[in-house]
Tab-separated table of C-alpha atoms in Angstrom:
chain	number	residue	atom	x	y	z
A	21	UNK	CA	-1.095	-130.692	34.511
A	22	UNK	CA	-4.568	-130.515	32.408
A	23	UNK	CA	-6.392	-129.704	35.778
A	24	UNK	CA	-4.540	-126.432	35.627
A	25	UNK	CA	-5.281	-125.437	31.990
A	26	UNK	CA	-7.811	-122.593	31.887
A	27	UNK	CA	-8.690	-122.712	35.468
A	28	UNK	CA	-6.521	-120.096	36.835
A	29	UNK	CA	-9.295	-117.819	38.206
A	30	UNK	CA	-10.681	-121.004	40.150
A	31	UNK	CA	-7.361	-121.633	41.471
A	32	UNK	CA	-6.826	-118.099	42.803
A	33	UNK	CA	-10.309	-118.195	44.378
A	34	UNK	CA	-9.528	-121.280	46.006
A	35	UNK	CA	-5.868	-120.453	47.294
A	36	UNK	CA	-7.221	-117.079	48.682
A	37	UNK	CA	-9.916	-118.983	50.777
A	38	UNK	CA	-6.953	-121.317	52.032
A	39	UNK	CA	-4.663	-118.614	53.046
A	40	UNK	CA	-7.592	-116.666	54.843
A	41	UNK	CA	-7.645	-118.600	57.708
A	42	UNK	CA	-11.981	-118.818	57.480
A	43	UNK	CA	-12.146	-121.530	54.791
A	44	UNK	CA	-15.846	-122.771	53.932
A	45	UNK	CA	-16.414	-126.274	54.783
A	46	UNK	CA	-18.557	-127.105	51.763
A	47	UNK	CA	-17.726	-126.110	47.890
A	48	UNK	CA	-19.575	-126.965	44.566
A	49	UNK	CA	-17.262	-126.924	41.691
A	50	UNK	CA	-19.984	-126.083	38.835
A	51	UNK	CA	-19.574	-126.111	35.297
A	52	UNK	CA	-20.244	-128.369	32.100
A	53	UNK	CA	-18.978	-131.878	32.088
A	54	UNK	CA	-15.285	-132.554	30.781
A	55	UNK	CA	-13.666	-129.293	31.981
A	56	UNK	CA	-11.376	-130.867	34.461
A	57	UNK	CA	-13.477	-130.388	37.748
A	58	UNK	CA	-12.716	-133.590	39.185
A	59	UNK	CA	-9.082	-133.099	38.718
A	60	UNK	CA	-9.132	-129.884	40.085
A	61	UNK	CA	-10.945	-131.251	42.977
A	62	UNK	CA	-8.176	-134.092	43.629
A	63	UNK	CA	-5.392	-131.498	43.470
A	64	UNK	CA	-7.177	-128.944	45.414
A	65	UNK	CA	-7.855	-131.429	47.864
A	66	UNK	CA	-4.189	-132.662	48.218
A	67	UNK	CA	-3.392	-129.093	48.949
A	68	UNK	CA	-5.818	-128.616	51.583
A	69	UNK	CA	-5.132	-131.682	53.562
A	70	UNK	CA	-0.909	-131.584	53.270
A	71	UNK	CA	0.926	-130.715	56.485
A	72	UNK	CA	4.525	-129.362	56.267
A	73	UNK	CA	7.190	-131.814	57.067
A	74	UNK	CA	4.709	-134.782	56.388
A	75	UNK	CA	5.257	-137.045	53.367
A	76	UNK	CA	2.034	-137.053	51.259
A	77	UNK	CA	0.824	-139.955	49.084
A	78	UNK	CA	-0.828	-139.342	45.770
A	79	UNK	CA	-4.419	-137.932	46.202
A	80	UNK	CA	-6.087	-141.241	44.906
A	81	UNK	CA	-4.397	-143.029	47.578
A	82	UNK	CA	-4.398	-140.328	50.521
A	83	UNK	CA	-6.201	-141.751	53.738
A	84	UNK	CA	-7.771	-138.103	54.230
A	85	UNK	CA	-9.178	-137.580	50.538
A	86	UNK	CA	-12.246	-139.746	50.415
A	87	UNK	CA	-13.997	-139.926	46.722
A	88	UNK	CA	-17.390	-140.913	46.083
A	89	UNK	CA	-18.554	-142.113	42.798
A	90	UNK	CA	-20.947	-144.202	41.533
A	91	UNK	CA	-20.346	-147.959	41.841
A	92	UNK	CA	-19.826	-150.398	39.049
A	93	UNK	CA	-23.200	-151.576	37.738
A	94	UNK	CA	-23.044	-155.272	38.493
A	95	UNK	CA	-20.389	-157.823	39.471
A	96	UNK	CA	-18.889	-158.133	36.104
A	97	UNK	CA	-18.534	-154.519	35.553
A	98	UNK	CA	-16.691	-154.607	39.259
A	99	UNK	CA	-14.258	-157.375	37.954
A	100	UNK	CA	-13.534	-155.117	34.995
A	101	UNK	CA	-12.738	-152.420	37.366
A	102	UNK	CA	-10.261	-154.435	39.718
A	103	UNK	CA	-8.577	-155.727	36.132
A	104	UNK	CA	-8.145	-151.971	35.383
A	105	UNK	CA	-10.343	-152.004	32.414
A	106	UNK	CA	-13.104	-149.683	31.269
A	107	UNK	CA	-16.334	-150.251	33.285
A	108	UNK	CA	-19.862	-149.144	33.267
A	109	UNK	CA	-21.412	-147.546	36.449
A	110	UNK	CA	-24.334	-147.208	38.004
A	111	UNK	CA	-26.421	-144.020	37.578
A	112	UNK	CA	-26.492	-142.506	40.830
A	113	UNK	CA	-24.327	-142.137	44.203
A	114	UNK	CA	-26.646	-144.249	46.868
A	115	UNK	CA	-27.301	-143.210	50.261
A	116	UNK	CA	-25.327	-146.225	51.648
A	117	UNK	CA	-22.225	-144.784	49.983
A	118	UNK	CA	-22.953	-141.510	51.632
A	119	UNK	CA	-23.443	-143.132	55.004
A	120	UNK	CA	-20.357	-145.250	54.661
A	121	UNK	CA	-18.269	-142.098	54.223
A	122	UNK	CA	-20.053	-140.571	57.212
A	123	UNK	CA	-19.005	-143.487	59.529
A	124	UNK	CA	-15.315	-142.560	58.663
A	125	UNK	CA	-15.756	-139.135	59.375
A	126	UNK	CA	-16.314	-140.036	63.056
A	127	UNK	CA	-12.482	-140.755	63.498
A	128	UNK	CA	-9.561	-138.182	63.184
A	129	UNK	CA	-7.912	-137.304	59.979
A	130	UNK	CA	-4.788	-139.436	59.415
A	131	UNK	CA	-1.865	-137.732	58.454
A	132	UNK	CA	-3.098	-134.121	59.618
A	133	UNK	CA	-5.620	-131.879	60.724
A	134	UNK	CA	-7.835	-131.660	57.728
A	135	UNK	CA	-9.960	-134.279	55.584
A	136	UNK	CA	-11.469	-133.741	52.060
A	137	UNK	CA	-14.717	-135.296	50.896
A	138	UNK	CA	-14.969	-135.290	46.925
A	139	UNK	CA	-18.281	-136.534	45.520
A	140	UNK	CA	-18.181	-136.710	42.022
A	141	UNK	CA	-20.628	-135.990	40.572
A	142	UNK	CA	-22.786	-134.087	43.445
A	143	UNK	CA	-25.920	-134.189	40.931
A	144	UNK	CA	-25.733	-137.938	40.563
A	145	UNK	CA	-26.817	-138.616	44.228
A	146	UNK	CA	-30.244	-140.334	44.886
A	147	UNK	CA	-32.574	-138.178	46.892
A	148	UNK	CA	-31.888	-140.449	49.959
A	149	UNK	CA	-27.965	-139.647	49.547
A	150	UNK	CA	-28.710	-135.715	49.392
A	151	UNK	CA	-30.821	-135.864	52.454
A	152	UNK	CA	-28.001	-137.741	54.355
A	153	UNK	CA	-25.424	-135.447	52.845
A	154	UNK	CA	-27.183	-132.338	54.238
A	155	UNK	CA	-26.706	-133.292	57.976
A	156	UNK	CA	-22.940	-133.555	57.360
A	157	UNK	CA	-23.199	-130.119	55.465
A	158	UNK	CA	-25.017	-128.442	58.368
A	159	UNK	CA	-22.872	-129.742	60.995
A	160	UNK	CA	-19.590	-130.813	59.483
A	161	UNK	CA	-17.088	-132.395	61.690
A	162	UNK	CA	-14.154	-130.533	62.775
A	163	UNK	CA	-11.646	-130.096	59.912
A	164	UNK	CA	-13.702	-131.891	57.185
A	165	UNK	CA	-14.422	-130.020	53.924
A	166	UNK	CA	-16.624	-131.375	50.848
A	167	UNK	CA	-15.941	-130.677	47.323
A	168	UNK	CA	-19.049	-131.314	45.091
A	169	UNK	CA	-18.271	-131.702	41.454
A	170	UNK	CA	-21.575	-130.878	39.710
A	171	UNK	CA	-22.180	-130.839	35.897
A	172	UNK	CA	-25.705	-129.518	36.264
A	173	UNK	CA	-26.196	-126.915	39.099
A	174	UNK	CA	-30.080	-126.762	38.490
A	175	UNK	CA	-30.353	-130.393	39.243
A	176	UNK	CA	-28.792	-129.801	42.789
A	177	UNK	CA	-31.312	-129.085	45.920
A	178	UNK	CA	-31.244	-125.519	46.805
A	179	UNK	CA	-30.717	-126.773	50.339
A	180	UNK	CA	-27.311	-128.109	49.214
A	181	UNK	CA	-26.283	-125.072	47.188
A	182	UNK	CA	-27.294	-122.754	50.134
A	183	UNK	CA	-24.840	-124.251	52.514
A	184	UNK	CA	-21.763	-124.129	50.000
A	185	UNK	CA	-19.473	-121.559	48.353
A	186	UNK	CA	-20.079	-122.248	44.522
A	187	UNK	CA	-16.651	-122.291	42.356
A	188	UNK	CA	-17.647	-121.759	38.706
A	189	UNK	CA	-15.606	-123.198	35.845
A	190	UNK	CA	-16.169	-121.841	32.371
A	191	UNK	CA	-15.323	-123.551	28.995
A	192	UNK	CA	-11.724	-123.475	27.627
A	193	UNK	CA	-10.510	-121.221	24.735
A	194	UNK	CA	-9.987	-123.510	21.722
A	195	UNK	CA	-6.320	-123.019	22.233
A	196	UNK	CA	-6.631	-124.364	25.726
A	197	UNK	CA	-8.502	-127.511	24.693
A	198	UNK	CA	-6.000	-128.143	21.964
A	199	UNK	CA	-3.252	-127.971	24.536
A	200	UNK	CA	-5.107	-130.136	27.085
A	201	UNK	CA	-5.722	-132.570	24.235
A	202	UNK	CA	-2.159	-132.671	23.051
A	203	UNK	CA	-1.097	-133.285	26.744
A	204	UNK	CA	-3.551	-135.959	27.375
A	205	UNK	CA	-3.316	-137.990	23.901
A	206	UNK	CA	-0.215	-136.757	22.144
A	207	UNK	CA	-0.722	-139.991	20.015
A	208	UNK	CA	-3.582	-138.889	18.023
A	209	UNK	CA	-3.569	-138.588	14.439
A	210	UNK	CA	-4.560	-135.374	12.631
A	211	UNK	CA	-7.863	-136.438	11.426
A	212	UNK	CA	-9.005	-137.635	14.718
A	213	UNK	CA	-7.666	-134.287	16.604
A	214	UNK	CA	-9.205	-132.175	14.268
A	215	UNK	CA	-12.786	-133.899	14.691
A	216	UNK	CA	-12.181	-134.207	18.465
A	217	UNK	CA	-11.516	-130.320	18.720
A	218	UNK	CA	-14.356	-129.615	16.597
A	219	UNK	CA	-16.858	-131.188	18.747
A	220	UNK	CA	-14.965	-129.929	22.267
A	221	UNK	CA	-17.220	-126.700	22.636
A	222	UNK	CA	-14.774	-125.667	25.174
A	223	UNK	CA	-14.480	-129.073	27.109
A	224	UNK	CA	-11.175	-130.919	27.096
A	225	UNK	CA	-12.973	-134.039	28.359
A	226	UNK	CA	-15.747	-133.876	25.623
A	227	UNK	CA	-12.768	-133.683	22.929
A	228	UNK	CA	-10.790	-136.736	24.717
A	229	UNK	CA	-13.834	-138.867	25.062
A	230	UNK	CA	-14.576	-138.201	21.441
A	231	UNK	CA	-11.037	-139.105	20.578
A	232	UNK	CA	-10.828	-142.253	22.852
A	233	UNK	CA	-14.289	-143.453	21.033
A	234	UNK	CA	-12.703	-143.074	17.596
A	235	UNK	CA	-15.901	-141.280	16.295
A	236	UNK	CA	-14.280	-139.235	13.417
A	237	UNK	CA	-15.977	-140.899	10.790
A	238	UNK	CA	-19.411	-140.416	12.528
A	239	UNK	CA	-18.803	-136.892	12.849
A	240	UNK	CA	-18.405	-136.296	9.171
A	241	UNK	CA	-21.400	-137.924	8.299
A	242	UNK	CA	-23.253	-135.710	10.975
A	243	UNK	CA	-21.523	-132.774	9.443
A	244	UNK	CA	-22.836	-133.741	5.935
A	245	UNK	CA	-26.327	-134.548	7.165
A	246	UNK	CA	-26.804	-131.023	8.903
A	247	UNK	CA	-25.250	-128.960	5.735
A	248	UNK	CA	-27.359	-131.160	2.934
A	249	UNK	CA	-29.887	-133.219	4.539
A	250	UNK	CA	-30.398	-136.848	3.737
A	251	UNK	CA	-33.217	-137.332	1.486
A	252	UNK	CA	-32.484	-141.158	0.423
A	253	UNK	CA	-31.342	-142.112	4.140
A	254	UNK	CA	-28.048	-143.075	2.832
A	255	UNK	CA	-26.031	-141.236	5.478
A	256	UNK	CA	-28.246	-142.409	8.020
A	257	UNK	CA	-27.491	-145.936	7.094
A	258	UNK	CA	-23.748	-145.324	7.015
A	259	UNK	CA	-23.876	-144.274	10.975
A	260	UNK	CA	-24.271	-147.916	11.706
A	261	UNK	CA	-20.885	-148.624	10.109
A	262	UNK	CA	-19.307	-145.923	11.571
A	263	UNK	CA	-20.059	-146.420	15.219
A	264	UNK	CA	-20.078	-150.254	14.849
A	265	UNK	CA	-22.999	-153.032	15.363
A	266	UNK	CA	-22.608	-153.060	19.388
A	267	UNK	CA	-21.642	-149.768	20.424
A	268	UNK	CA	-21.623	-149.538	24.321
A	269	UNK	CA	-23.132	-146.972	26.378
A	270	UNK	CA	-20.091	-144.599	26.534
A	271	UNK	CA	-19.526	-144.688	22.786
A	272	UNK	CA	-23.625	-143.969	22.025
A	273	UNK	CA	-23.394	-141.055	24.583
A	274	UNK	CA	-20.368	-139.581	22.694
A	275	UNK	CA	-22.297	-139.771	19.354
A	276	UNK	CA	-25.059	-138.000	20.829
A	277	UNK	CA	-22.731	-135.341	22.270
A	278	UNK	CA	-20.657	-135.136	18.831
A	279	UNK	CA	-24.266	-134.913	17.284
A	280	UNK	CA	-25.280	-132.032	19.601
A	281	UNK	CA	-22.019	-129.980	19.059
A	282	UNK	CA	-22.691	-130.384	15.204
A	283	UNK	CA	-26.004	-128.549	15.816
A	284	UNK	CA	-24.018	-125.903	18.048
A	285	UNK	CA	-21.240	-124.863	15.296
A	286	UNK	CA	-24.025	-124.974	12.765
A	287	UNK	CA	-25.699	-121.894	14.685
A	288	UNK	CA	-23.160	-119.466	13.428
A	289	UNK	CA	-24.081	-116.951	10.782
A	290	UNK	CA	-27.601	-118.517	9.974
A	291	UNK	CA	-31.128	-116.853	9.344
A	292	UNK	CA	-33.660	-116.815	11.876
A	293	UNK	CA	-35.686	-119.675	10.389
A	294	UNK	CA	-32.515	-121.640	10.216
A	295	UNK	CA	-31.656	-121.172	13.792
A	296	UNK	CA	-35.242	-121.877	14.931
A	297	UNK	CA	-34.620	-125.456	13.237
A	298	UNK	CA	-31.248	-125.714	14.946
A	299	UNK	CA	-32.533	-124.799	18.325
A	300	UNK	CA	-35.070	-127.414	18.214
A	301	UNK	CA	-32.842	-130.276	17.120
A	302	UNK	CA	-30.498	-128.989	19.852
A	303	UNK	CA	-33.232	-129.507	22.578
A	304	UNK	CA	-34.104	-132.748	21.395
A	305	UNK	CA	-30.730	-134.140	21.215
A	306	UNK	CA	-30.093	-132.932	24.909
A	307	UNK	CA	-33.562	-134.929	25.817
A	308	UNK	CA	-32.264	-137.774	23.987
A	309	UNK	CA	-28.973	-137.827	25.795
A	310	UNK	CA	-31.031	-137.967	29.150
A	311	UNK	CA	-33.325	-140.915	27.741
A	312	UNK	CA	-30.667	-142.955	26.429
A	313	UNK	CA	-29.213	-144.184	29.537
A	314	UNK	CA	-32.590	-144.808	30.935
A	315	UNK	CA	-34.429	-146.469	28.280
A	316	UNK	CA	-31.564	-148.596	26.503
A	317	UNK	CA	-32.792	-147.836	23.148
A	318	UNK	CA	-32.228	-150.223	20.240
A	319	UNK	CA	-28.943	-149.058	18.650
A	320	UNK	CA	-30.302	-148.886	15.122
A	321	UNK	CA	-33.064	-146.902	16.231
A	322	UNK	CA	-30.913	-144.730	18.166
A	323	UNK	CA	-28.917	-143.546	15.248
A	324	UNK	CA	-31.685	-143.407	13.036
A	325	UNK	CA	-33.158	-140.749	15.698
A	326	UNK	CA	-29.877	-138.806	15.772
A	327	UNK	CA	-29.484	-138.759	11.988
A	328	UNK	CA	-33.101	-137.609	11.505
A	329	UNK	CA	-32.911	-134.600	14.062
A	330	UNK	CA	-29.770	-133.531	12.249
A	331	UNK	CA	-31.633	-133.801	9.136
A	332	UNK	CA	-34.676	-131.850	10.566
A	333	UNK	CA	-32.212	-128.791	10.950
A	334	UNK	CA	-30.673	-129.117	7.366
A	335	UNK	CA	-31.373	-126.317	4.595
A	336	UNK	CA	-33.592	-128.664	2.680
A	337	UNK	CA	-37.098	-129.543	2.077
A	338	UNK	CA	-36.901	-132.665	4.648
A	339	UNK	CA	-35.512	-129.820	7.401
A	340	UNK	CA	-38.241	-127.655	6.359
A	341	UNK	CA	-41.197	-129.742	7.012
């Protein structure tokens, strides 16, 4: 089970709390996206609500495990979800979703004495949703436990953090990421697998997302730009072919993340001047990742910007300007 890989310490902490008899009602599972926190939350919740001698459904079908995620972006995306196809989601978890869950908390758990509420992700809640959740965290219903999956802890209000126990998830080793990737996608060819591991940065989710988007050709171009620049714009022009004419939002975001990790890998063993260029490029790619879903950039302009940021960090005259 990939949720177990590399998170033995988190499991020890969780199970020690369960066996102590003084289980805190609010938990924040904090760490970068793609580490398996949501899978951990599902498995941990299943252990929490299980009753001896009572058959337990799978976590995603369990009546006492309630999960909040951003809803499909529109009716067309909702239909894709119903058909079992990939679908786009709204950017946030709404206050109405939180209030809907709270209404369900007025009843007793179905199969036992405990109920788990998973919020994936806690840092995607609207302000109103956060304020509504605070009421439940301040006065939790008997037997109800909250697990907030959080990718950026700093985006979560201090009032929420102060009411929860923080369980931190750290980046996995290269070997652990490779094992998780092989379990999740054993069919990958060698080139795609190697490229996915190169951009993972300790995150199996990032490696898998990259592999699913088939971005190995784009990653080769990213590496070439950052190594030698792109004075004639030829490499930047090739990015359009590598990503396709109409890459969807998930593919665009995976490309930005792959470019960011290309910069991170280049940081090793460079002088201070080169490091400064790389750090600046990294900061601008992080900003681009936050802006891209909001501003709906033209794809051509987005790819040109990614390529230009990488070229600005290359050891060439273009990068030195």
